[in-house]
GROMACS .gro file of C-alpha atoms in nm:
model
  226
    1UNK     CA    1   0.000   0.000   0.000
    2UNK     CA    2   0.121   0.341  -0.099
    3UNK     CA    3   0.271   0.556   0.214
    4UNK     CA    4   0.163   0.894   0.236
    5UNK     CA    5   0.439   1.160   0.191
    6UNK     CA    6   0.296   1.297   0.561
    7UNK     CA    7   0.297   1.150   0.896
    8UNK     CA    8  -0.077   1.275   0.983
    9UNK     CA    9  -0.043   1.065   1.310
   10UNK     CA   10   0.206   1.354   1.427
   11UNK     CA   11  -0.025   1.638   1.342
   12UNK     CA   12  -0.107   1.905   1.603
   13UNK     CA   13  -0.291   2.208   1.519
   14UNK     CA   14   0.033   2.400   1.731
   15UNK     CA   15   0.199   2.270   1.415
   16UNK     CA   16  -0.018   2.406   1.145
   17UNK     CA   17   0.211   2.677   1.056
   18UNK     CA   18   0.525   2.421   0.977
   19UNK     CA   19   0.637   2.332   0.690
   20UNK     CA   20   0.520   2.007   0.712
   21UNK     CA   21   0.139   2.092   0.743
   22UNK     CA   22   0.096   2.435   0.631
   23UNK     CA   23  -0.077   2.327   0.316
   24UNK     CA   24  -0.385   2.215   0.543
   25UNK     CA   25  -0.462   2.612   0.571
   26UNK     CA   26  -0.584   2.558   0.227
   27UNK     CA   27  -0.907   2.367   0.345
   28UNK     CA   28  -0.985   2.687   0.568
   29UNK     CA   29  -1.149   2.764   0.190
   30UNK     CA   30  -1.421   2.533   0.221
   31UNK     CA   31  -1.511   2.718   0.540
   32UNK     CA   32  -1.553   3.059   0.386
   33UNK     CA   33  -1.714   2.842   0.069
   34UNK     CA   34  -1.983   2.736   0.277
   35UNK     CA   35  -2.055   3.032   0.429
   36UNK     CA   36  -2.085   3.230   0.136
   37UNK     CA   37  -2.343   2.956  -0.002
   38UNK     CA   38  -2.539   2.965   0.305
   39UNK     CA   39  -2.589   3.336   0.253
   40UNK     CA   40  -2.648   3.326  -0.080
   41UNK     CA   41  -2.896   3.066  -0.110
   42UNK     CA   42  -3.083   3.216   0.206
   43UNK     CA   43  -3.036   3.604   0.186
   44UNK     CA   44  -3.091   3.646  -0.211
   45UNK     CA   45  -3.480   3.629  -0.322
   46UNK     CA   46  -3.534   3.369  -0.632
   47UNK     CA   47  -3.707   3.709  -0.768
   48UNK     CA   48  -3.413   3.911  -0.732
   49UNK     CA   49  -3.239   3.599  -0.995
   50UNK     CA   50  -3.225   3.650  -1.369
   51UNK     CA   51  -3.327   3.350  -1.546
   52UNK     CA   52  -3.036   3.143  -1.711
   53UNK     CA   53  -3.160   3.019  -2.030
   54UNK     CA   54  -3.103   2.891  -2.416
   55UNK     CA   55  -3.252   2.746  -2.679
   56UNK     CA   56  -3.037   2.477  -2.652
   57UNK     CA   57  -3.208   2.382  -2.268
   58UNK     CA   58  -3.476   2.273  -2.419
   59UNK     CA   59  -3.361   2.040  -2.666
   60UNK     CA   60  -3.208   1.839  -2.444
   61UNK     CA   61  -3.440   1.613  -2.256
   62UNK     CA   62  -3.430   1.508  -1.854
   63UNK     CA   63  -3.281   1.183  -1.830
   64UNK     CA   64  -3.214   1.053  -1.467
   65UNK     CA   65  -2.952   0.795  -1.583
   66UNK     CA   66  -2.747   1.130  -1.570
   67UNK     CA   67  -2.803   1.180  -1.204
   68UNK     CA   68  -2.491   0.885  -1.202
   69UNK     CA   69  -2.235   1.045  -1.304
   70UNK     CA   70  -2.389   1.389  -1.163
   71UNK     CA   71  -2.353   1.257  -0.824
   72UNK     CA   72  -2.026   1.101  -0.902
   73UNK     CA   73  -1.872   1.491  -0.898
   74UNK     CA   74  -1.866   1.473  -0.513
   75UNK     CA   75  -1.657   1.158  -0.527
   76UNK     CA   76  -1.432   1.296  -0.787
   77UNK     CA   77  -1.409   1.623  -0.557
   78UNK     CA   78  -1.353   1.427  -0.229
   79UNK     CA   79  -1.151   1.153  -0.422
   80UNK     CA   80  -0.904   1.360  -0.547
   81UNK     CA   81  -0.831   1.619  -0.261
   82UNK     CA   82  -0.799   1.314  -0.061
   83UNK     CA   83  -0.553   1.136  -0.278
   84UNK     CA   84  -0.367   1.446  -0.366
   85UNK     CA   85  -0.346   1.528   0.052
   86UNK     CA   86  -0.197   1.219   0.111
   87UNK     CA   87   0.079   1.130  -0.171
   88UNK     CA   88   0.108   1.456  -0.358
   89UNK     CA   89   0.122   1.765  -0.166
   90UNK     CA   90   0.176   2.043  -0.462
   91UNK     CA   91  -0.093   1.873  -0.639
   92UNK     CA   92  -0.284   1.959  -0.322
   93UNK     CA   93  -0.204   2.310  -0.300
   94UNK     CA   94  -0.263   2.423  -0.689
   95UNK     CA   95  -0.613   2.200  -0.704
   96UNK     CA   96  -0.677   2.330  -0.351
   97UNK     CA   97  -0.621   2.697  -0.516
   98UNK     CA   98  -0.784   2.623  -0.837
   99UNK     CA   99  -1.080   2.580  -0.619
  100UNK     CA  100  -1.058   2.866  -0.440
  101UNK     CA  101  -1.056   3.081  -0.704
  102UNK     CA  102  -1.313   2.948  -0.904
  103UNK     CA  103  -1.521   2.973  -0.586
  104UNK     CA  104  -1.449   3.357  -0.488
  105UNK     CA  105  -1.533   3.432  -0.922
  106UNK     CA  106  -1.873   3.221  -0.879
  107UNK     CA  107  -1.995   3.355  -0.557
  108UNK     CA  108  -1.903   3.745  -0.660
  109UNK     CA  109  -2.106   3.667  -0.974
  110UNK     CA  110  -2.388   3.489  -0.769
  111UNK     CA  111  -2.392   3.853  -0.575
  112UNK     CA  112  -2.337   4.051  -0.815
  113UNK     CA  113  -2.577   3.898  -1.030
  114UNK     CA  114  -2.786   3.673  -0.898
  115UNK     CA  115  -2.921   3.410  -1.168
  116UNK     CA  116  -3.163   3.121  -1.101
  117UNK     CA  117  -3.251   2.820  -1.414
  118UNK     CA  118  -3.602   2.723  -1.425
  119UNK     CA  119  -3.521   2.420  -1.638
  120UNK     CA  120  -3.678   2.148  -1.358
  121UNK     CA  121  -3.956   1.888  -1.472
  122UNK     CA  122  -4.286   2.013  -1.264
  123UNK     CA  123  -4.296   1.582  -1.317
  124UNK     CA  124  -4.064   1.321  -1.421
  125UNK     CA  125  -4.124   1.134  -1.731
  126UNK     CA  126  -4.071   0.819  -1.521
  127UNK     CA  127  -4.089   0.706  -1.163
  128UNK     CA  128  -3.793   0.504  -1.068
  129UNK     CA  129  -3.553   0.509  -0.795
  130UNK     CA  130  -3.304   0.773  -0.981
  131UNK     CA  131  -3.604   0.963  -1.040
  132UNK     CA  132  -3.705   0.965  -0.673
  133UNK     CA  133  -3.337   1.072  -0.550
  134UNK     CA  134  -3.355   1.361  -0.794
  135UNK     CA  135  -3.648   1.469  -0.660
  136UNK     CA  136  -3.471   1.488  -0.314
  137UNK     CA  137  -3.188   1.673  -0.440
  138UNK     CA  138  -3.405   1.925  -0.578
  139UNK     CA  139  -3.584   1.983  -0.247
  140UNK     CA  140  -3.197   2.030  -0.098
  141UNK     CA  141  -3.105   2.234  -0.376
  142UNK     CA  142  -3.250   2.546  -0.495
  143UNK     CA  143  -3.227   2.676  -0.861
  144UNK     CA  144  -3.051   2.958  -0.804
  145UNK     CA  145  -2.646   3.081  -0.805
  146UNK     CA  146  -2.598   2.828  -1.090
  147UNK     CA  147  -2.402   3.067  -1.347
  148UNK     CA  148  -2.145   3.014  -1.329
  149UNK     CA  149  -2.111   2.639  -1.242
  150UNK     CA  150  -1.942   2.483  -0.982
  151UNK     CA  151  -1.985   2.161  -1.115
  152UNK     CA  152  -1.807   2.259  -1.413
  153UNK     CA  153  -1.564   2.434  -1.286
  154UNK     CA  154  -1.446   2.220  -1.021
  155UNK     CA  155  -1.388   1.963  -1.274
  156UNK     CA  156  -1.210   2.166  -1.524
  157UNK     CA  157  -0.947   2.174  -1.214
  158UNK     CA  158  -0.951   1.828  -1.122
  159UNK     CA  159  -0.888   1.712  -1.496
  160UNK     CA  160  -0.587   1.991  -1.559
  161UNK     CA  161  -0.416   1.913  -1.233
  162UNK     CA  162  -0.472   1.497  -1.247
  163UNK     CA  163  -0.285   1.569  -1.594
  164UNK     CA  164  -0.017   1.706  -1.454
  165UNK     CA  165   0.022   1.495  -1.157
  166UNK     CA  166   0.326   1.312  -1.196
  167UNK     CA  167   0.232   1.044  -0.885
  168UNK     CA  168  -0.066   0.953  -1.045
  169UNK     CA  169  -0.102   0.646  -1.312
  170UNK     CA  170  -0.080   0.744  -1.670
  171UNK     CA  171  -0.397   0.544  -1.728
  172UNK     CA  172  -0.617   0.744  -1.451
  173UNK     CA  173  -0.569   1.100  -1.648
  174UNK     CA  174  -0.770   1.020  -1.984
  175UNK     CA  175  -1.037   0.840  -1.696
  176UNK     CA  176  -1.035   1.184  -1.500
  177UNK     CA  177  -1.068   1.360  -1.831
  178UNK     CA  178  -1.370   1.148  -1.932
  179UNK     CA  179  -1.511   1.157  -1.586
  180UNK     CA  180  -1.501   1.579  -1.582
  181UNK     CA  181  -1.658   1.603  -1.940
  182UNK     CA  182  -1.922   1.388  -1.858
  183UNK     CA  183  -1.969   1.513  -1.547
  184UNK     CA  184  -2.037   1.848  -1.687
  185UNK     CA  185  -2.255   1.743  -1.941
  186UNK     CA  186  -2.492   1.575  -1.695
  187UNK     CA  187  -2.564   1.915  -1.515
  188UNK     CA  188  -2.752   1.994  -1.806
  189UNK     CA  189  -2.933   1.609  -1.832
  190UNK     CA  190  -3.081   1.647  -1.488
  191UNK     CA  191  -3.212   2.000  -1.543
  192UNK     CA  192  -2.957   2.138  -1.290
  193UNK     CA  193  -2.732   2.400  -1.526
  194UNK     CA  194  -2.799   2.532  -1.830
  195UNK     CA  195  -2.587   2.547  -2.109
  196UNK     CA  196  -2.541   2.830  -2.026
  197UNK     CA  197  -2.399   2.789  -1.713
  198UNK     CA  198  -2.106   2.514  -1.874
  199UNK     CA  199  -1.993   2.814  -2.097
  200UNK     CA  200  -1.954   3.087  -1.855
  201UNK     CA  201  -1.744   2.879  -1.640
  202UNK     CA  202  -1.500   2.827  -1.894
  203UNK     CA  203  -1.331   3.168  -1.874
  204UNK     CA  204  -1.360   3.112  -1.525
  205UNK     CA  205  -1.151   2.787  -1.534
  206UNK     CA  206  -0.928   2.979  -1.827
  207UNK     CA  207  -0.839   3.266  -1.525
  208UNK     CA  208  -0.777   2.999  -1.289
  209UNK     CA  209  -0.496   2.743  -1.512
  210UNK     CA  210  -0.321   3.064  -1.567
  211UNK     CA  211  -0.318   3.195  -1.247
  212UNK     CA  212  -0.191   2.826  -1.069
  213UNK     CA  213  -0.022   2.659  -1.353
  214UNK     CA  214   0.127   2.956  -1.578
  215UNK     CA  215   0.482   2.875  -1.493
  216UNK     CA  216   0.372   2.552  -1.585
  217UNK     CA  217   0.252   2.600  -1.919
  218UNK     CA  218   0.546   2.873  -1.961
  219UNK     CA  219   0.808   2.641  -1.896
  220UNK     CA  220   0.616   2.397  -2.126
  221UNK     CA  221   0.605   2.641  -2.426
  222UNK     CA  222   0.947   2.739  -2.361
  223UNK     CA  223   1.047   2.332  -2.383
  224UNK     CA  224   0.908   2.321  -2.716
  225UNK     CA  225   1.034   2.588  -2.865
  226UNK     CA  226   1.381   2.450  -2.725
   0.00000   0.00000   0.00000
């Protein structure tokens, strides 16, 4: 079994400033993450939200086999934070901060302009257990701060920094890769992002490589031209 490149067992929070464990300040951003949701979702009115919406939306029907791989995203997000915290501690910090960013752009857009989809069945074309769980996650979910998305976004930064992981199988990164596009275009299966919503978070995930991996892609360029 693989040994972590940290002795975790050792860990006190008198040592969170060392060396050794100062990357673990990074998950302080899922504390000011959640916050800023809370607030959002409770102190903006749905009829304060613009309406996200294309004419592509409705072309593309609800399908609940989606919800699979839709739900998968909190795996992929747990997964890789996980794997990266244990046996590859820069790959931590830059998808830690690849995160972070992407979450301060999508919550200053959610205040600065509010946006809610409207996309949701009022009833499901079938009733089947995928069905019924989707129906739960709406009622824990609302419709609104969806553009940009998340969803996206977050996996945009999982895929570019499993790629260039070097502690991670070769085989994994095309997976990841698959996993993130699919992942993103489920949001739009299960009527919880519009199309809308996968495009503005592009440029969001564009401002995000080049602020965490532009020395990367620099010294890249720079090896080709070589």
């Amino acid at each position: 079994m693989k040994k972590p490149v940290v002795d975790y067992r050792k860990f006190r929070f008198s040592k969170l400033r060392d060396p050794e464990y100062r990357h673990m300040l990074l998950l302080l951003g899922w504390v000011g993450y959640f916050l800023l949701y809370v607030l959002t979702e409770n102190l903006i009115p749905p009829e304060r939200c613009h309406v996200i919406h294309c004419a592509l939306d409705d072309k593309i029907p609800f399908c609940e086999l989606f919800l699979i791989p839709y739900t998968f995203w909190y795996l992929l997000v747990a997964g890789s934070l996980l794997y990266f915290f244990l046996y590859d501690i820069p790959s931590f910090r830059t998808l830690s901060i690849f995160i972070i960013i992407t979450q301060v752009v999508a919550m200053t857009a959610y205040i600065l302009y509010p946006s809610i989809q409207l996309l949701r069945p009022e009833t499901f074309p079938r009733d089947n257990l995928l069905t019924r769980l989707m129906a739960f996650i709406y009622t824990v979910d609302t419709p609104t701060g969806v553009c940009p998305s998340l969803h996206v976004a977050y996996s945009v930064g999982i895929a570019s920094t499993w790629c260039k992981a070097r502690s991670v199988p070769r085989w994994s990164k095309p997976v990841v890769v698959a996993l993130a596009i699919l992942i993103s275009i489920a949001t739009t299966f299960v009527k919880q992002h519009s199309v809308v919503d996968i495009l503005a978070a592009l440029p969001v995930c564009v401002l995000a490589e080049l602020l965490v991996f532009g020395s990367w892609w620099k010294a890249r360029l720079t090896t080709r031209r070589g």
